[in-house]
Short mmCIF file of C-alpha atoms in Angstrom, two decimals:
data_model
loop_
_atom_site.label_atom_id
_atom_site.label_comp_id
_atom_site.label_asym_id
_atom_site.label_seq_id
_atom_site.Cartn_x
_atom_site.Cartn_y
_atom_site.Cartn_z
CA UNK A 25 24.50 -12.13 -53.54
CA UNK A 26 27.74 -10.24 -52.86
CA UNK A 27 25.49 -7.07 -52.03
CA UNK A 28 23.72 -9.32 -49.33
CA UNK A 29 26.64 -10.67 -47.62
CA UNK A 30 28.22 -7.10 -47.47
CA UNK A 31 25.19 -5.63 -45.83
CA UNK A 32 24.28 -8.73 -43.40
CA UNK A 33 26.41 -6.86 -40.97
CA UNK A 34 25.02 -3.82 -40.76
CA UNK A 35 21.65 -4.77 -38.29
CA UNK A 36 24.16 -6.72 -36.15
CA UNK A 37 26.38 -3.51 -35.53
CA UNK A 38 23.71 -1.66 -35.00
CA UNK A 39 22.44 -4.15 -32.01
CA UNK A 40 25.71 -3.90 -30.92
CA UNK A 41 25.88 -0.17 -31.16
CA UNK A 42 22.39 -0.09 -29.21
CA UNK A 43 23.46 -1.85 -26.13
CA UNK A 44 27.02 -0.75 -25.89
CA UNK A 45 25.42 2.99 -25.85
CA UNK A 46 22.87 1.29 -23.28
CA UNK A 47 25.71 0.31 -21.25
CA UNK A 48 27.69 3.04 -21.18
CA UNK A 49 24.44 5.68 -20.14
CA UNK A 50 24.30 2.63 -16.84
CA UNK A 51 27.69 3.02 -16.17
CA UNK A 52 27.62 7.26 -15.84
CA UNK A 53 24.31 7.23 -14.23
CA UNK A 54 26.06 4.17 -11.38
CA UNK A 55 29.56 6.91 -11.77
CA UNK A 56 27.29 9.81 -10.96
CA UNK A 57 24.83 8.15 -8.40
CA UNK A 58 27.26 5.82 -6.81
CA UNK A 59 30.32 7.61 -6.56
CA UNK A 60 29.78 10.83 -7.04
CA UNK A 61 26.81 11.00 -4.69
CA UNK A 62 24.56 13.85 -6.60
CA UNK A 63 21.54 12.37 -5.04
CA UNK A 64 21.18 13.66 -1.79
CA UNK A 65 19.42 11.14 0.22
CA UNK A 66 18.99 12.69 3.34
CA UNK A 67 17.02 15.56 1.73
CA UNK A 68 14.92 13.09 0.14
CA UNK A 69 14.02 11.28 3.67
CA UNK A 70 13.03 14.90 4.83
CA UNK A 71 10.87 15.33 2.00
CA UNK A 72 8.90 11.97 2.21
CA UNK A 73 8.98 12.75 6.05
CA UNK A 74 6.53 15.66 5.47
CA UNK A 75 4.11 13.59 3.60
CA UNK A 76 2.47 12.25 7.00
CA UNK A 77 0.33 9.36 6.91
CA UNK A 78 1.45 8.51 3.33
CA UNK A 79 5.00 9.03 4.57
CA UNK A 80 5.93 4.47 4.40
CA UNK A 81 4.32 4.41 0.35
CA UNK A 82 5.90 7.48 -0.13
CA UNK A 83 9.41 6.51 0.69
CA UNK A 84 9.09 2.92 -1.12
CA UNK A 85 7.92 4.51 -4.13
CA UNK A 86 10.83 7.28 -3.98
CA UNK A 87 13.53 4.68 -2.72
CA UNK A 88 11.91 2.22 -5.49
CA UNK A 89 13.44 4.81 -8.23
CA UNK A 90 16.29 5.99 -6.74
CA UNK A 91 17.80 2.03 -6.27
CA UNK A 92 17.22 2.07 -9.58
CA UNK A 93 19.53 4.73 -10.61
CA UNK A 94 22.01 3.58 -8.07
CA UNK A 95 21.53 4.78 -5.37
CA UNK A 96 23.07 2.01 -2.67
CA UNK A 97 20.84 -0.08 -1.91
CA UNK A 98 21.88 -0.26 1.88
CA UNK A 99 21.66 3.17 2.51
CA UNK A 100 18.44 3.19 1.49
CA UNK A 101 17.15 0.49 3.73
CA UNK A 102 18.92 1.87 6.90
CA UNK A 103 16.80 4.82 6.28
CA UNK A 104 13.53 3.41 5.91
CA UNK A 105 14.74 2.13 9.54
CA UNK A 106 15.71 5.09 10.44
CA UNK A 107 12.83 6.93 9.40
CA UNK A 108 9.57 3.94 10.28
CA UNK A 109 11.24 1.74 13.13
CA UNK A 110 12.65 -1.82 12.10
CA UNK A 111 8.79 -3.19 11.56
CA UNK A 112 7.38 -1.15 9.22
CA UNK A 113 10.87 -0.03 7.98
CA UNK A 114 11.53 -3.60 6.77
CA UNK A 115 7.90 -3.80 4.65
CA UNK A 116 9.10 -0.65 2.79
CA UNK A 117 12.56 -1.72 2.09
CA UNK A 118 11.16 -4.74 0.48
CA UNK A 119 8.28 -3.10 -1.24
CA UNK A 120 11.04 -0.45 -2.39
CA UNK A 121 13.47 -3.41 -3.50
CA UNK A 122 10.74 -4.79 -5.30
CA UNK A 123 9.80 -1.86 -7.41
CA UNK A 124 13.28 -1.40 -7.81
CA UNK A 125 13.63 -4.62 -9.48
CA UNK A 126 10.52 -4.53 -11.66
CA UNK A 127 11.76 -0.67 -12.80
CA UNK A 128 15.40 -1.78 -14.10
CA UNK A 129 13.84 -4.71 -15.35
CA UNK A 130 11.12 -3.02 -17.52
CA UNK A 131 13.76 -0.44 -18.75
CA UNK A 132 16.29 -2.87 -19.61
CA UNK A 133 13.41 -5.28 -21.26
CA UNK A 134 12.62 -2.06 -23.65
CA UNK A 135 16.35 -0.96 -23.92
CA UNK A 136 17.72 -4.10 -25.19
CA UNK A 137 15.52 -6.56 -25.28
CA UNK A 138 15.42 -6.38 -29.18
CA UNK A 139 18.60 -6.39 -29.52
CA UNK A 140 19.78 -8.75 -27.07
CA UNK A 141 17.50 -11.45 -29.15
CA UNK A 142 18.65 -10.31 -32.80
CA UNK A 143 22.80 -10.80 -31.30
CA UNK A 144 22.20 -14.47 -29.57
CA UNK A 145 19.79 -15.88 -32.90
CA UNK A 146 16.46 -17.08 -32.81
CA UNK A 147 17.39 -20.28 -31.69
CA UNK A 148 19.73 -19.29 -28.78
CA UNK A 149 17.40 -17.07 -27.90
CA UNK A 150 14.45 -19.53 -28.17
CA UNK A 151 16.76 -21.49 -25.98
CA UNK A 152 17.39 -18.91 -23.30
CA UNK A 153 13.49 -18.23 -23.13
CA UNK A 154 12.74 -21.62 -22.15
CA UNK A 155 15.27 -21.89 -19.25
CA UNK A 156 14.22 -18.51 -18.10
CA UNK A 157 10.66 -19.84 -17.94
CA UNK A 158 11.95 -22.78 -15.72
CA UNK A 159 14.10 -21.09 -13.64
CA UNK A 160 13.60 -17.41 -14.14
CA UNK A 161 12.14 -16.60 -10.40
CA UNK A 162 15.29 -18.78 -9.07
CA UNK A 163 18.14 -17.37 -10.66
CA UNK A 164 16.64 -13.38 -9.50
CA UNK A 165 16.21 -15.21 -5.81
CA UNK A 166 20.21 -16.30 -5.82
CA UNK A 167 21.53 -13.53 -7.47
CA UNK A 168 20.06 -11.38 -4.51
CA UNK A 169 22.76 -13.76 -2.08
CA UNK A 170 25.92 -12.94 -4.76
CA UNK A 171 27.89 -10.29 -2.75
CA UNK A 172 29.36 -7.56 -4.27
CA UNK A 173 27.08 -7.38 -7.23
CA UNK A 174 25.01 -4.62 -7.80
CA UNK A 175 21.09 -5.49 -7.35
CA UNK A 176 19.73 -2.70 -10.17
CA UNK A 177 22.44 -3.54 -12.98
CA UNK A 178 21.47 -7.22 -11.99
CA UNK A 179 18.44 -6.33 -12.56
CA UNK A 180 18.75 -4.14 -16.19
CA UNK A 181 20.64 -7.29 -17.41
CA UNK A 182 17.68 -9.86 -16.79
CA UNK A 183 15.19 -7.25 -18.23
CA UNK A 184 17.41 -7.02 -21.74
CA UNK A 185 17.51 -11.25 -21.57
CA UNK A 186 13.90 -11.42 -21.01
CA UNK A 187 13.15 -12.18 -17.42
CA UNK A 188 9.27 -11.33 -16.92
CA UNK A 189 8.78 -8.93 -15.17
CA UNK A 190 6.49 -10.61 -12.10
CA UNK A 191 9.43 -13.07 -11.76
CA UNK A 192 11.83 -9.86 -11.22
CA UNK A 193 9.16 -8.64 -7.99
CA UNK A 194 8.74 -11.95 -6.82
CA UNK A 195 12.45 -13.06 -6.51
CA UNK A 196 13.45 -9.56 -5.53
CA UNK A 197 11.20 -10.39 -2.68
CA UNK A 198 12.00 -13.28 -1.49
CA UNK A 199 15.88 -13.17 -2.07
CA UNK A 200 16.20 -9.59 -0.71
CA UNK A 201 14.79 -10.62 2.76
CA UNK A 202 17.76 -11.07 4.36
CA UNK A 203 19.36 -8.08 3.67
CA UNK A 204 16.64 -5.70 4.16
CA UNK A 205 16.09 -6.76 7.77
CA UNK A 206 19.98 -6.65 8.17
CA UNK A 207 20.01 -2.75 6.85
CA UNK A 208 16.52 -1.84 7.80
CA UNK A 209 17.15 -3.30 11.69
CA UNK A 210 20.57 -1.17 11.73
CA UNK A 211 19.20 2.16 10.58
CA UNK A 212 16.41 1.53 13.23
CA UNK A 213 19.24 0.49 15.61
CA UNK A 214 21.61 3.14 15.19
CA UNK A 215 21.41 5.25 18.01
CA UNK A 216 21.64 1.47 20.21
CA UNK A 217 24.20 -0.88 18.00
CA UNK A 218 24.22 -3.04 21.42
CA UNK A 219 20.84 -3.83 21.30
CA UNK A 220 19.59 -8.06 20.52
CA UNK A 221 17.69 -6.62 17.41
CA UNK A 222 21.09 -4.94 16.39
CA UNK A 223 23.53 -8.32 17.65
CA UNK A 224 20.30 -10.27 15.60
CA UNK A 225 21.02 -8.42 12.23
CA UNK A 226 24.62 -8.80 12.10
CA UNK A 227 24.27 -12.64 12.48
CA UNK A 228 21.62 -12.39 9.89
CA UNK A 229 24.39 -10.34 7.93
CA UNK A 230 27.07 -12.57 8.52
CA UNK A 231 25.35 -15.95 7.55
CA UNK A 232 24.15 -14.09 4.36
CA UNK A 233 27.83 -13.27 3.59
CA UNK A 234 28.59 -17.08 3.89
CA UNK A 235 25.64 -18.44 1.98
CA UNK A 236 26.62 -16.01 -0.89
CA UNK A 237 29.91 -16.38 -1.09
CA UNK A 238 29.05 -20.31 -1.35
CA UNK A 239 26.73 -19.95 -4.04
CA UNK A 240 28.67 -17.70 -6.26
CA UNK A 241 31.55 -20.31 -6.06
CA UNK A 242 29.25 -23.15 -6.60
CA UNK A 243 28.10 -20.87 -9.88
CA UNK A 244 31.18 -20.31 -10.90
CA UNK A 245 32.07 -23.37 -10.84
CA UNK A 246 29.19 -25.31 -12.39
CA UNK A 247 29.61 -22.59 -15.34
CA UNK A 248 32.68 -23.49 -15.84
CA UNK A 249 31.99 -27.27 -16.29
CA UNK A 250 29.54 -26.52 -18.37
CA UNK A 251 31.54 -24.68 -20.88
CA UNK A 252 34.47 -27.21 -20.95
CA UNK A 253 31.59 -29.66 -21.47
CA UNK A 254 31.04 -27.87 -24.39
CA UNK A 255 34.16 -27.24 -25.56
CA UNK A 256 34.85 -30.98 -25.56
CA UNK A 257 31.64 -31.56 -27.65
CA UNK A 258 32.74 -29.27 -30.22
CA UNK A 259 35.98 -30.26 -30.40
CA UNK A 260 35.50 -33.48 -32.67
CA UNK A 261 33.84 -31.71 -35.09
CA UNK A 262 36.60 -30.91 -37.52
CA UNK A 263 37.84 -34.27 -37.20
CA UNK A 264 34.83 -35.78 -38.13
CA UNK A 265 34.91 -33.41 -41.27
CA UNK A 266 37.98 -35.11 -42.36
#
């Protein structure tokens, strides 16, 4: 029995070694995508450019894989405006926000998935599969409104907790919307920043901002009730022990 307890530990480090090693390879690749800039985007809009006809597939699929190594998500939406027009610039940025989602998600699902269950329990994680299946789709959709937070480690993070992977295109979708006719319609726009279609995305961008900003508080908030909830359920317990 002794020899059990003393080697129970061992799988649980070893989950714990997996995604901590998991995180740290997300947080050189955002360091060296994100900040140091080795990806140089322009030369990939050149590139894609010269593909002709194929040119608007092209560019999703490219700008699919480079959001998800972290490559800004912005900058690659003002170039699909830049390069297609606002129209047909805005049906690549989503179809390359999309594939970005379902990417991270799919690499995070394989990268941690495992271990991610194995860390929480079976019956957390039982738990945590149920409410994704209720309100998977929706909680991709709002975190696409939460400023400030990155869309692709978003995204790695639902894959290792289990979010299907149609829910992750889906909600990408719909809750990236906004934005990509905000940074699509300004690429297009950026030789005319007076223009309405210019003066249209900056109100889009602003009431974004607001919504977001609303939502993440109202999160943050209801999170927080529910863990003092919890906290004052599990408080009586050693009292009633007595």
């Amino acid at each position: 029995m002794v020899g059990e307890d003393e080697s129970a530990p061992a799988p649980r480090r070893r989950h714990v070694v997996r995604l901590a090693a998991f995180a740290v390879f997300l947080l050189v690749l955002f360091y060296l995508v994100a900040v140091a800039h080795v990806v140089d985007v322009g030369r990939v809009r050149g590139a894609v450019a010269a593909t002709g006809p194929a040119a608007p597939l092209a560019y999703a699929v490219a700008a699919a894989l480079l959001g998800a190594v972290f490559v800004p998500g912005p900058m690659l939406a003002a170039g699909s405006g830049l390069v297609f027009g606002p129209f047909v610039g805005i049906g690549v940025t989503l179809g390359a926000t999309a594939g970005t989602a379902v990417v991270a998600a799919f690499v995070g699902r394989r990268a941690g998935r495992t271990s991610a269950r194995a860390l929480l329990g079976p019956a957390r994680a039982d738990r945590l599969d149920a409410l994704i299946e209720r309100r998977g789709l929706w909680a991709v959709v709002g975190q696409r409104f939460v400023p400030g937070l990155s869309d692709a480690l978003a995204s790695y993070a639902f894959g290792a907790f289990g979010v299907p992977l149609w829910q992750m295109g889906v909600g990408a979708l719909i809750g990236s919307l906004p934005r990509a006719f905000v940074y699509t319609v300004l690429g297009a726009s950026i030789g005319n920043l007076s223009s309405p279609l210019a003066y249209s995305a900056i109100a889009v961008w602003c009431v974004t901002a607001i919504v977001g900003a609303f939502a993440a508080r109202r999160g943050y908030r209801k999170w927080r009730g529910h863990a003092g909830h919890a906290e004052e359920g599990a408080a009586p317990d050693p009292e009633a022990g007595a």
